[in-house]
Amino acid sequence: MDVVLLCDLFYLPYEHGPQASQLLQSARWLVSNFKLLADHPGRRFVSRGRIEWYDKAIHFHDCYANLSIVVDRFVNIPNRELLYEMYSYINDMRSNLALVNSYIKWHGIDKPEKEPFKTGEQEPWVHRGGLLAEFRRLLPIERGNDSGKSFDLGPQSYIIRLYLSTDKDEVYSVCTKTFDDRMDASDILGGYPQLAGDLVVGALLKSYAQHCFVIEDEMGLCGFAAVAPSASDYYRLFGDEWMPELRKKYKLTTDTKAGAAMDEPIHRLTLEDVTKRIDSTLPSVAEEILSRYPGFVQVCIVPGRVFSRSVTQNLMRTLSKVLGASGLTGFHTLIPIDSHAELEFYYSLGLTDVTESCAGLENWIVLAKSLDA
């Protein structure tokens, strides 16, 4: 079936295969029927047309996800010569379908006030034909006549948007994939896949979801940034409310002894490890830090998913605007002292080490960024 799908996408010069034609027809219908998503004051029920649009959008997304899986499988074929010959064409198709899919989702999730792309004529030497061009013509970028304006798609497309409640599982998955000093900790956590997310970002999502942003690429969510405008309130929330919830969820008691068995044992983390991680996730931070860098931030990006530095720069710029609008002068984060890769990652985001300002911190490094700089 994978081969059939690829053949349908690259069928004949002037004819598309059955699956490709169906996918193109579905995308055209979705784009031409955005009007079905318009709100009508006084209407008590969701219209039949709107339900149909969302059903077709979900089906289109599933088809795109299936194509992404096929491309990933294709990368692992033994015939490397065939891979090198075909990969650029196949990956180009996936990237452009990802853009169309994101454009459709953008209309379905938000209320667009303006077009997301700048319009502009393409230069003659970058004009393309075939199925790829037909998908591209569904986007506003291909429909304008504004000379001098262009939009650089680049090799991959990324979207930075506000966190939605439906993103929680994927955000938690990002935490798991970066929990072991920016390495995948799935084998460590075993039967407790939510532990990393609970420790890293759970409390932030619960109380500060409106200040959380996600990075989405053609495969789904690949990163996030979560912000608490008041770190002191967040620390108090974590200690007084969130930590007891975690102890209850993971069946830990204050008198738990190291080495005791758990109902569903974690493969490599002992009960003592879990207890320490939950009880000592956030240490006391000096008042000097809280007054100078009052915000708290957690940023996680899956290694190997974001190649453009401009993406992380835009993410940090967004965080700075959000916190600056709240009148804050800066923000900080906490890094375990043995997490060298994570430390380098935050350095790359522009944070600096201010640990010397915090007395009594033995196992943590405090990184901070001033919004005045």
mmCIF file of C-alpha atoms in Angstrom:
data_model
loop_
_atom_site.group_PDB
_atom_site.id
_atom_site.type_symbol
_atom_site.label_atom_id
_atom_site.label_comp_id
_atom_site.label_asym_id
_atom_site.label_seq_id
_atom_site.Cartn_x
_atom_site.Cartn_y
_atom_site.Cartn_z
ATOM 1 C CA MET A 1 0.000 0.000 0.000
ATOM 2 C CA ASP A 2 2.900 2.377 0.670
ATOM 3 C CA VAL A 3 4.187 1.907 -2.877
ATOM 4 C CA VAL A 4 0.690 2.435 -4.305
ATOM 5 C CA LEU A 5 0.366 5.753 -2.460
ATOM 6 C CA LEU A 6 3.734 6.984 -3.746
ATOM 7 C CA CYS A 7 2.844 5.918 -7.281
ATOM 8 C CA ASP A 8 -0.474 7.781 -7.061
ATOM 9 C CA LEU A 9 1.324 10.952 -5.996
ATOM 10 C CA PHE A 10 3.697 10.747 -8.977
ATOM 11 C CA TYR A 11 1.383 9.048 -11.476
ATOM 12 C CA LEU A 12 1.618 10.544 -14.981
ATOM 13 C CA PRO A 13 2.713 13.996 -16.239
ATOM 14 C CA TYR A 14 -0.874 15.132 -16.831
ATOM 15 C CA GLU A 15 -2.818 12.704 -14.669
ATOM 16 C CA HIS A 16 -2.907 12.030 -10.919
ATOM 17 C CA GLY A 17 -3.447 8.670 -9.289
ATOM 18 C CA PRO A 18 -6.755 7.831 -7.546
ATOM 19 C CA GLN A 19 -5.557 8.538 -3.975
ATOM 20 C CA ALA A 20 -3.784 11.730 -5.021
ATOM 21 C CA SER A 21 -6.868 12.981 -6.862
ATOM 22 C CA GLN A 22 -9.042 12.281 -3.842
ATOM 23 C CA LEU A 23 -6.599 14.101 -1.543
ATOM 24 C CA LEU A 24 -6.462 17.124 -3.868
ATOM 25 C CA GLN A 25 -10.236 17.204 -4.215
ATOM 26 C CA SER A 26 -10.626 17.076 -0.433
ATOM 27 C CA ALA A 27 -8.151 19.949 0.070
ATOM 28 C CA ARG A 28 -9.885 22.064 -2.581
ATOM 29 C CA TRP A 29 -13.260 21.510 -0.939
ATOM 30 C CA LEU A 30 -11.934 22.469 2.496
ATOM 31 C CA VAL A 31 -10.257 25.656 1.263
ATOM 32 C CA SER A 32 -13.247 26.737 -0.818
ATOM 33 C CA ASN A 33 -15.669 26.148 2.062
ATOM 34 C CA PHE A 34 -14.030 28.112 4.886
ATOM 35 C CA LYS A 35 -17.273 30.108 4.913
ATOM 36 C CA LEU A 36 -18.969 27.141 6.635
ATOM 37 C CA LEU A 37 -16.930 27.969 9.755
ATOM 38 C CA ALA A 38 -18.408 31.463 10.087
ATOM 39 C CA ASP A 39 -20.285 32.133 13.329
ATOM 40 C CA HIS A 40 -23.959 33.028 13.107
ATOM 41 C CA PRO A 41 -25.327 34.943 16.125
ATOM 42 C CA GLY A 42 -28.464 33.435 17.524
ATOM 43 C CA ARG A 43 -27.838 29.958 16.188
ATOM 44 C CA ARG A 44 -28.118 27.461 19.020
ATOM 45 C CA PHE A 45 -26.718 24.423 17.255
ATOM 46 C CA VAL A 46 -23.677 23.677 15.122
ATOM 47 C CA SER A 47 -24.628 23.685 11.449
ATOM 48 C CA ARG A 48 -24.511 20.508 9.398
ATOM 49 C CA GLY A 49 -22.100 22.146 6.977
ATOM 50 C CA ARG A 50 -19.675 22.997 9.778
ATOM 51 C CA ILE A 51 -19.758 19.403 11.053
ATOM 52 C CA GLU A 52 -19.090 18.166 7.508
ATOM 53 C CA TRP A 53 -16.136 20.568 7.164
ATOM 54 C CA TYR A 54 -14.524 19.327 10.373
ATOM 55 C CA ASP A 55 -15.064 15.683 9.381
ATOM 56 C CA LYS A 56 -13.335 16.274 6.046
ATOM 57 C CA ALA A 57 -10.539 18.241 7.754
ATOM 58 C CA ILE A 58 -9.884 15.356 10.131
ATOM 59 C CA HIS A 59 -9.830 12.925 7.200
ATOM 60 C CA PHE A 60 -7.385 15.136 5.284
ATOM 61 C CA HIS A 61 -5.116 15.364 8.331
ATOM 62 C CA ASP A 62 -5.185 11.562 8.695
ATOM 63 C CA CYS A 63 -4.229 11.162 5.024
ATOM 64 C CA TYR A 64 -1.351 13.598 5.446
ATOM 65 C CA ALA A 65 -0.177 11.791 8.614
ATOM 66 C CA ASN A 66 -0.240 8.511 6.691
ATOM 67 C CA LEU A 67 1.918 10.044 3.964
ATOM 68 C CA SER A 68 4.406 11.252 6.578
ATOM 69 C CA ILE A 69 4.684 7.718 7.945
ATOM 70 C CA VAL A 70 5.243 6.378 4.429
ATOM 71 C CA VAL A 71 8.051 8.887 3.837
ATOM 72 C CA ASP A 72 9.709 7.908 7.117
ATOM 73 C CA ARG A 73 9.543 4.252 6.107
ATOM 74 C CA PHE A 74 10.966 5.092 2.692
ATOM 75 C CA VAL A 75 14.043 6.615 4.357
ATOM 76 C CA ASN A 76 14.911 3.183 5.777
ATOM 77 C CA ILE A 77 14.770 1.170 2.535
ATOM 78 C CA PRO A 78 17.889 -0.914 1.762
ATOM 79 C CA ASN A 79 18.156 0.476 -1.787
ATOM 80 C CA ARG A 80 19.964 3.712 -0.972
ATOM 81 C CA GLU A 81 20.406 4.692 -4.634
ATOM 82 C CA LEU A 82 16.624 4.707 -5.072
ATOM 83 C CA LEU A 83 16.261 6.720 -1.877
ATOM 84 C CA TYR A 84 18.761 9.368 -3.010
ATOM 85 C CA GLU A 85 17.046 9.594 -6.394
ATOM 86 C CA MET A 86 13.485 9.956 -5.060
ATOM 87 C CA TYR A 87 13.758 11.519 -1.611
ATOM 88 C CA SER A 88 13.836 15.176 -2.659
ATOM 89 C CA TYR A 89 10.610 14.774 -4.659
ATOM 90 C CA ILE A 90 8.785 12.801 -1.985
ATOM 91 C CA ASN A 91 9.895 15.017 0.894
ATOM 92 C CA ASP A 92 8.945 18.112 -1.115
ATOM 93 C CA MET A 93 5.442 16.714 -1.518
ATOM 94 C CA ARG A 94 5.199 15.998 2.204
ATOM 95 C CA SER A 95 6.449 19.470 3.157
ATOM 96 C CA ASN A 96 3.906 21.214 0.953
ATOM 97 C CA LEU A 97 1.092 18.974 2.150
ATOM 98 C CA ALA A 98 2.157 19.883 5.691
ATOM 99 C CA LEU A 99 1.764 23.545 4.805
ATOM 100 C CA VAL A 100 -1.702 22.977 3.318
ATOM 101 C CA ASN A 101 -2.672 20.885 6.343
ATOM 102 C CA SER A 102 -1.491 23.595 8.757
ATOM 103 C CA TYR A 103 -3.337 26.255 6.749
ATOM 104 C CA ILE A 104 -6.561 24.239 6.988
ATOM 105 C CA LYS A 105 -6.062 23.622 10.724
ATOM 106 C CA TRP A 106 -5.322 27.318 11.253
ATOM 107 C CA HIS A 107 -8.734 28.187 9.823
ATOM 108 C CA GLY A 108 -10.437 25.455 11.822
ATOM 109 C CA ILE A 109 -8.927 26.351 15.212
ATOM 110 C CA ASP A 110 -8.694 30.137 15.185
ATOM 111 C CA LYS A 111 -10.770 33.041 13.905
ATOM 112 C CA PRO A 112 -8.459 34.439 11.246
ATOM 113 C CA GLU A 113 -8.414 38.217 11.056
ATOM 114 C CA LYS A 114 -5.918 38.319 8.185
ATOM 115 C CA GLU A 115 -4.206 35.974 5.806
ATOM 116 C CA PRO A 116 -1.253 34.072 7.371
ATOM 117 C CA PHE A 117 0.962 34.447 4.306
ATOM 118 C CA LYS A 118 2.192 37.350 2.250
ATOM 119 C CA THR A 119 1.073 37.087 -1.351
ATOM 120 C CA GLY A 120 3.418 37.549 -4.258
ATOM 121 C CA GLU A 121 4.281 36.346 -7.707
ATOM 122 C CA GLN A 122 6.705 33.456 -7.961
ATOM 123 C CA GLU A 123 9.769 33.872 -10.128
ATOM 124 C CA PRO A 124 9.529 31.903 -13.403
ATOM 125 C CA TRP A 125 12.383 29.581 -12.507
ATOM 126 C CA VAL A 126 10.710 28.386 -9.285
ATOM 127 C CA HIS A 127 7.303 27.738 -10.871
ATOM 128 C CA ARG A 128 6.329 24.104 -10.649
ATOM 129 C CA GLY A 129 3.722 21.990 -12.314
ATOM 130 C CA GLY A 130 1.937 18.766 -11.511
ATOM 131 C CA LEU A 131 0.230 17.749 -8.289
ATOM 132 C CA LEU A 132 2.645 19.749 -6.124
ATOM 133 C CA ALA A 133 1.727 22.998 -7.882
ATOM 134 C CA GLU A 134 -1.995 22.270 -7.550
ATOM 135 C CA PHE A 135 -1.637 21.908 -3.788
ATOM 136 C CA ARG A 136 0.475 25.080 -3.634
ATOM 137 C CA ARG A 137 -2.174 27.044 -5.523
ATOM 138 C CA LEU A 138 -4.590 26.374 -2.653
ATOM 139 C CA LEU A 139 -2.521 28.722 -0.478
ATOM 140 C CA PRO A 140 -2.807 32.537 -0.506
ATOM 141 C CA ILE A 141 0.884 32.765 -1.349
ATOM 142 C CA GLU A 142 0.159 31.555 -4.884
ATOM 143 C CA ARG A 143 -2.858 33.769 -5.486
ATOM 144 C CA GLY A 144 -1.565 37.331 -5.263
ATOM 145 C CA ASN A 145 -0.116 39.784 -7.711
ATOM 146 C CA ASP A 146 1.791 41.976 -5.279
ATOM 147 C CA SER A 147 5.135 42.311 -6.997
ATOM 148 C CA GLY A 148 8.113 42.512 -4.714
ATOM 149 C CA LYS A 149 6.534 40.377 -1.975
ATOM 150 C CA SER A 150 7.475 36.775 -1.337
ATOM 151 C CA PHE A 151 7.339 34.117 1.302
ATOM 152 C CA ASP A 152 10.273 31.803 1.867
ATOM 153 C CA LEU A 153 8.989 28.361 2.773
ATOM 154 C CA GLY A 154 12.408 26.936 3.499
ATOM 155 C CA PRO A 155 13.069 23.212 3.719
ATOM 156 C CA GLN A 156 10.619 22.814 6.630
ATOM 157 C CA SER A 157 7.633 24.719 7.927
ATOM 158 C CA TYR A 158 7.081 25.554 11.580
ATOM 159 C CA ILE A 159 4.185 27.177 13.384
ATOM 160 C CA ILE A 160 4.387 28.841 16.797
ATOM 161 C CA ARG A 161 0.949 29.119 18.340
ATOM 162 C CA LEU A 162 -0.854 29.198 21.661
ATOM 163 C CA TYR A 163 -1.248 25.956 23.571
ATOM 164 C CA LEU A 164 -4.621 24.210 23.330
ATOM 165 C CA SER A 165 -6.002 21.730 25.840
ATOM 166 C CA THR A 166 -5.937 19.073 23.099
ATOM 167 C CA ASP A 167 -2.133 19.466 22.893
ATOM 168 C CA LYS A 168 -1.469 18.085 26.379
ATOM 169 C CA ASP A 169 -0.561 14.524 25.335
ATOM 170 C CA GLU A 170 1.879 15.759 22.690
ATOM 171 C CA VAL A 171 3.428 18.278 25.087
ATOM 172 C CA TYR A 172 3.912 15.490 27.620
ATOM 173 C CA SER A 173 5.479 13.383 24.868
ATOM 174 C CA VAL A 174 7.978 16.189 24.191
ATOM 175 C CA CYS A 175 8.857 16.173 27.900
ATOM 176 C CA THR A 176 9.492 12.422 27.799
ATOM 177 C CA LYS A 177 11.697 12.742 24.695
ATOM 178 C CA THR A 178 13.882 15.384 26.408
ATOM 179 C CA PHE A 179 13.671 14.325 30.067
ATOM 180 C CA ASP A 180 17.037 12.530 30.272
ATOM 181 C CA ASP A 181 19.214 15.615 29.662
ATOM 182 C CA ARG A 182 17.556 16.259 26.275
ATOM 183 C CA MET A 183 17.466 12.570 25.445
ATOM 184 C CA ASP A 184 14.509 10.194 25.221
ATOM 185 C CA ALA A 185 13.604 8.830 28.660
ATOM 186 C CA SER A 186 10.887 6.403 27.537
ATOM 187 C CA ASP A 187 12.924 3.386 28.605
ATOM 188 C CA ILE A 188 13.635 5.003 31.971
ATOM 189 C CA LEU A 189 10.042 5.877 32.797
ATOM 190 C CA GLY A 190 8.566 2.555 31.752
ATOM 191 C CA GLY A 191 4.950 2.266 32.849
ATOM 192 C CA TYR A 192 4.745 5.924 33.904
ATOM 193 C CA PRO A 193 4.823 7.851 30.608
ATOM 194 C CA GLN A 194 3.257 10.963 32.186
ATOM 195 C CA LEU A 195 5.851 11.363 34.929
ATOM 196 C CA ALA A 196 8.173 13.578 32.868
ATOM 197 C CA GLY A 197 5.336 15.853 31.789
ATOM 198 C CA ASP A 198 3.954 16.058 35.304
ATOM 199 C CA LEU A 199 7.317 17.125 36.692
ATOM 200 C CA VAL A 200 8.380 19.507 33.926
ATOM 201 C CA VAL A 201 5.249 21.284 32.778
ATOM 202 C CA GLY A 202 2.140 19.835 34.435
ATOM 203 C CA ALA A 203 1.654 22.614 36.973
ATOM 204 C CA LEU A 204 2.298 25.279 34.335
ATOM 205 C CA LEU A 205 -0.323 23.839 32.000
ATOM 206 C CA LYS A 206 -2.821 23.610 34.829
ATOM 207 C CA SER A 207 -2.530 27.204 36.027
ATOM 208 C CA TYR A 208 -0.833 29.178 33.236
ATOM 209 C CA ALA A 209 -2.080 27.558 30.016
ATOM 210 C CA GLN A 210 -2.800 30.987 28.520
ATOM 211 C CA HIS A 211 0.935 31.727 28.677
ATOM 212 C CA CYS A 212 2.069 28.523 26.975
ATOM 213 C CA PHE A 213 3.136 28.202 23.340
ATOM 214 C CA VAL A 214 3.881 25.209 21.143
ATOM 215 C CA ILE A 215 6.059 24.667 18.080
ATOM 216 C CA GLU A 216 4.448 22.534 15.394
ATOM 217 C CA ASP A 217 6.202 21.039 12.391
ATOM 218 C CA GLU A 218 4.929 18.789 9.625
ATOM 219 C CA MET A 219 4.891 15.787 11.973
ATOM 220 C CA GLY A 220 3.120 17.434 14.895
ATOM 221 C CA LEU A 221 4.266 19.191 18.052
ATOM 222 C CA CYS A 222 8.040 19.231 18.436
ATOM 223 C CA GLY A 223 8.484 21.746 21.258
ATOM 224 C CA PHE A 224 6.875 24.133 23.692
ATOM 225 C CA ALA A 225 7.525 27.059 25.988
ATOM 226 C CA ALA A 226 5.537 27.493 29.194
ATOM 227 C CA VAL A 227 5.636 30.685 31.232
ATOM 228 C CA ALA A 228 4.546 31.661 34.726
ATOM 229 C CA PRO A 229 4.511 35.484 35.009
ATOM 230 C CA SER A 230 5.024 35.185 38.766
ATOM 231 C CA ALA A 231 7.659 32.627 39.701
ATOM 232 C CA SER A 232 7.013 33.070 43.417
ATOM 233 C CA ASP A 233 3.328 32.189 42.929
ATOM 234 C CA TYR A 234 4.308 29.246 40.761
ATOM 235 C CA TYR A 235 6.754 27.873 43.330
ATOM 236 C CA ARG A 236 4.095 28.185 46.022
ATOM 237 C CA LEU A 237 1.532 26.463 43.782
ATOM 238 C CA PHE A 238 3.957 23.665 42.952
ATOM 239 C CA GLY A 239 4.833 22.994 46.588
ATOM 240 C CA ASP A 240 1.415 23.387 48.196
ATOM 241 C CA GLU A 241 -0.905 21.969 45.518
ATOM 242 C CA TRP A 242 0.854 20.244 42.647
ATOM 243 C CA MET A 243 3.380 18.207 44.620
ATOM 244 C CA PRO A 244 0.711 16.608 46.859
ATOM 245 C CA GLU A 245 -1.238 15.709 43.709
ATOM 246 C CA LEU A 246 1.816 13.975 42.271
ATOM 247 C CA ARG A 247 2.454 12.067 45.483
ATOM 248 C CA LYS A 248 -1.134 10.865 45.421
ATOM 249 C CA LYS A 249 -1.059 10.035 41.696
ATOM 250 C CA TYR A 250 2.145 8.004 41.999
ATOM 251 C CA LYS A 251 1.111 6.508 45.347
ATOM 252 C CA LEU A 252 3.932 8.029 47.355
ATOM 253 C CA THR A 253 3.611 8.818 51.049
ATOM 254 C CA THR A 254 5.788 10.937 53.294
ATOM 255 C CA ASP A 255 7.024 7.826 55.069
ATOM 256 C CA THR A 256 7.855 5.887 51.882
ATOM 257 C CA LYS A 257 11.154 4.074 52.231
ATOM 258 C CA ALA A 258 13.736 3.811 49.524
ATOM 259 C CA GLY A 259 13.718 0.472 47.752
ATOM 260 C CA ALA A 260 10.029 -0.234 48.416
ATOM 261 C CA ALA A 261 8.153 -1.827 45.548
ATOM 262 C CA MET A 262 5.680 0.111 43.422
ATOM 263 C CA ASP A 263 2.465 -1.305 41.967
ATOM 264 C CA GLU A 264 3.880 -0.807 38.454
ATOM 265 C CA PRO A 265 7.659 -0.543 38.854
ATOM 266 C CA ILE A 266 9.554 1.927 36.717
ATOM 267 C CA HIS A 267 12.227 0.154 34.670
ATOM 268 C CA ARG A 268 15.290 2.143 35.732
ATOM 269 C CA LEU A 269 13.961 4.678 38.228
ATOM 270 C CA THR A 270 13.704 3.320 41.735
ATOM 271 C CA LEU A 271 11.055 4.585 44.131
ATOM 272 C CA GLU A 272 13.760 6.616 45.850
ATOM 273 C CA ASP A 273 14.563 8.304 42.524
ATOM 274 C CA VAL A 274 10.910 9.170 41.893
ATOM 275 C CA THR A 275 10.429 10.481 45.415
ATOM 276 C CA LYS A 276 13.516 12.684 45.136
ATOM 277 C CA ARG A 277 12.436 14.020 41.757
ATOM 278 C CA ILE A 278 8.987 14.947 43.036
ATOM 279 C CA ASP A 279 10.074 16.318 46.403
ATOM 280 C CA SER A 280 13.035 18.349 45.190
ATOM 281 C CA THR A 281 12.014 19.489 41.728
ATOM 282 C CA LEU A 282 11.973 23.179 42.674
ATOM 283 C CA PRO A 283 14.354 24.533 45.331
ATOM 284 C CA SER A 284 14.130 27.852 47.134
ATOM 285 C CA VAL A 285 15.204 30.735 44.943
ATOM 286 C CA ALA A 286 16.667 33.908 46.409
ATOM 287 C CA GLU A 287 14.463 36.994 46.609
ATOM 288 C CA GLU A 288 17.049 38.893 44.598
ATOM 289 C CA ILE A 289 16.436 36.583 41.634
ATOM 290 C CA LEU A 290 12.654 36.749 42.041
ATOM 291 C CA SER A 291 12.681 40.536 42.040
ATOM 292 C CA ARG A 292 15.075 40.942 39.120
ATOM 293 C CA TYR A 293 13.797 38.016 37.028
ATOM 294 C CA PRO A 294 10.232 37.507 38.319
ATOM 295 C CA GLY A 295 9.006 35.208 35.535
ATOM 296 C CA PHE A 296 9.590 31.449 35.314
ATOM 297 C CA VAL A 297 9.961 29.588 32.016
ATOM 298 C CA GLN A 298 10.287 26.003 30.796
ATOM 299 C CA VAL A 299 11.341 25.371 27.195
ATOM 300 C CA CYS A 300 11.609 21.923 25.613
ATOM 301 C CA ILE A 301 12.358 21.127 21.964
ATOM 302 C CA VAL A 302 12.864 17.598 20.687
ATOM 303 C CA PRO A 303 16.451 17.280 19.366
ATOM 304 C CA GLY A 304 16.651 16.857 15.599
ATOM 305 C CA ARG A 305 13.238 18.393 14.890
ATOM 306 C CA VAL A 306 14.033 22.131 14.679
ATOM 307 C CA PHE A 307 16.970 22.986 12.424
ATOM 308 C CA SER A 308 16.415 26.707 11.919
ATOM 309 C CA ARG A 309 17.694 28.987 14.652
ATOM 310 C CA SER A 310 15.134 31.595 13.610
ATOM 311 C CA VAL A 311 12.398 29.344 15.027
ATOM 312 C CA THR A 312 13.822 29.393 18.549
ATOM 313 C CA GLN A 313 14.584 33.093 18.209
ATOM 314 C CA ASN A 314 10.952 33.778 17.301
ATOM 315 C CA LEU A 315 9.835 31.643 20.227
ATOM 316 C CA MET A 316 11.964 33.584 22.697
ATOM 317 C CA ARG A 317 10.829 36.852 21.133
ATOM 318 C CA THR A 318 7.220 35.769 21.709
ATOM 319 C CA LEU A 319 7.947 34.928 25.351
ATOM 320 C CA SER A 320 9.638 38.277 25.871
ATOM 321 C CA LYS A 321 6.630 40.110 24.444
ATOM 322 C CA VAL A 322 4.190 38.183 26.621
ATOM 323 C CA LEU A 323 6.145 38.810 29.801
ATOM 324 C CA GLY A 324 7.031 42.377 28.833
ATOM 325 C CA ALA A 325 3.329 43.135 28.325
ATOM 326 C CA SER A 326 2.800 42.057 31.929
ATOM 327 C CA GLY A 327 5.361 44.599 33.092
ATOM 328 C CA LEU A 328 8.019 42.040 33.995
ATOM 329 C CA THR A 329 11.724 42.808 33.800
ATOM 330 C CA GLY A 330 12.982 39.287 33.144
ATOM 331 C CA PHE A 331 12.529 35.557 33.629
ATOM 332 C CA HIS A 332 14.552 32.591 34.864
ATOM 333 C CA THR A 333 14.589 28.814 34.920
ATOM 334 C CA LEU A 334 16.208 26.027 36.955
ATOM 335 C CA ILE A 335 18.516 23.359 35.519
ATOM 336 C CA PRO A 336 19.837 20.283 37.393
ATOM 337 C CA ILE A 337 23.587 20.715 37.785
ATOM 338 C CA ASP A 338 24.344 17.464 35.951
ATOM 339 C CA SER A 339 22.178 18.289 32.900
ATOM 340 C CA HIS A 340 24.963 19.533 30.619
ATOM 341 C CA ALA A 341 23.055 19.277 27.323
ATOM 342 C CA GLU A 342 20.058 21.112 28.737
ATOM 343 C CA LEU A 343 22.347 23.805 30.084
ATOM 344 C CA GLU A 344 23.872 24.353 26.635
ATOM 345 C CA PHE A 345 20.385 24.423 25.125
ATOM 346 C CA TYR A 346 19.255 27.277 27.392
ATOM 347 C CA TYR A 347 22.527 29.112 26.731
ATOM 348 C CA SER A 348 21.649 28.978 23.024
ATOM 349 C CA LEU A 349 18.322 30.654 23.856
ATOM 350 C CA GLY A 350 20.151 33.642 25.328
ATOM 351 C CA LEU A 351 19.901 32.865 29.060
ATOM 352 C CA THR A 352 22.910 33.397 31.337
ATOM 353 C CA ASP A 353 24.063 31.780 34.557
ATOM 354 C CA VAL A 354 23.084 33.787 37.685
ATOM 355 C CA THR A 355 23.545 30.988 40.221
ATOM 356 C CA GLU A 356 26.047 33.013 42.229
ATOM 357 C CA SER A 357 23.184 35.244 43.330
ATOM 358 C CA CYS A 358 21.483 32.269 44.992
ATOM 359 C CA ALA A 359 23.093 31.004 48.152
ATOM 360 C CA GLY A 360 22.388 27.448 49.231
ATOM 361 C CA LEU A 361 21.739 25.951 45.784
ATOM 362 C CA GLU A 362 23.862 22.793 45.634
ATOM 363 C CA ASN A 363 22.286 20.746 42.852
ATOM 364 C CA TRP A 364 20.762 23.444 40.656
ATOM 365 C CA ILE A 365 21.836 26.111 38.195
ATOM 366 C CA VAL A 366 19.758 29.268 37.776
ATOM 367 C CA LEU A 367 19.658 30.702 34.266
ATOM 368 C CA ALA A 368 18.008 34.027 33.561
ATOM 369 C CA LYS A 369 17.329 36.579 30.847
ATOM 370 C CA SER A 370 16.634 40.266 31.327
ATOM 371 C CA LEU A 371 13.970 41.862 29.134
ATOM 372 C CA ASP A 372 15.818 45.165 29.297
ATOM 373 C CA ALA A 373 18.777 43.744 27.378
#
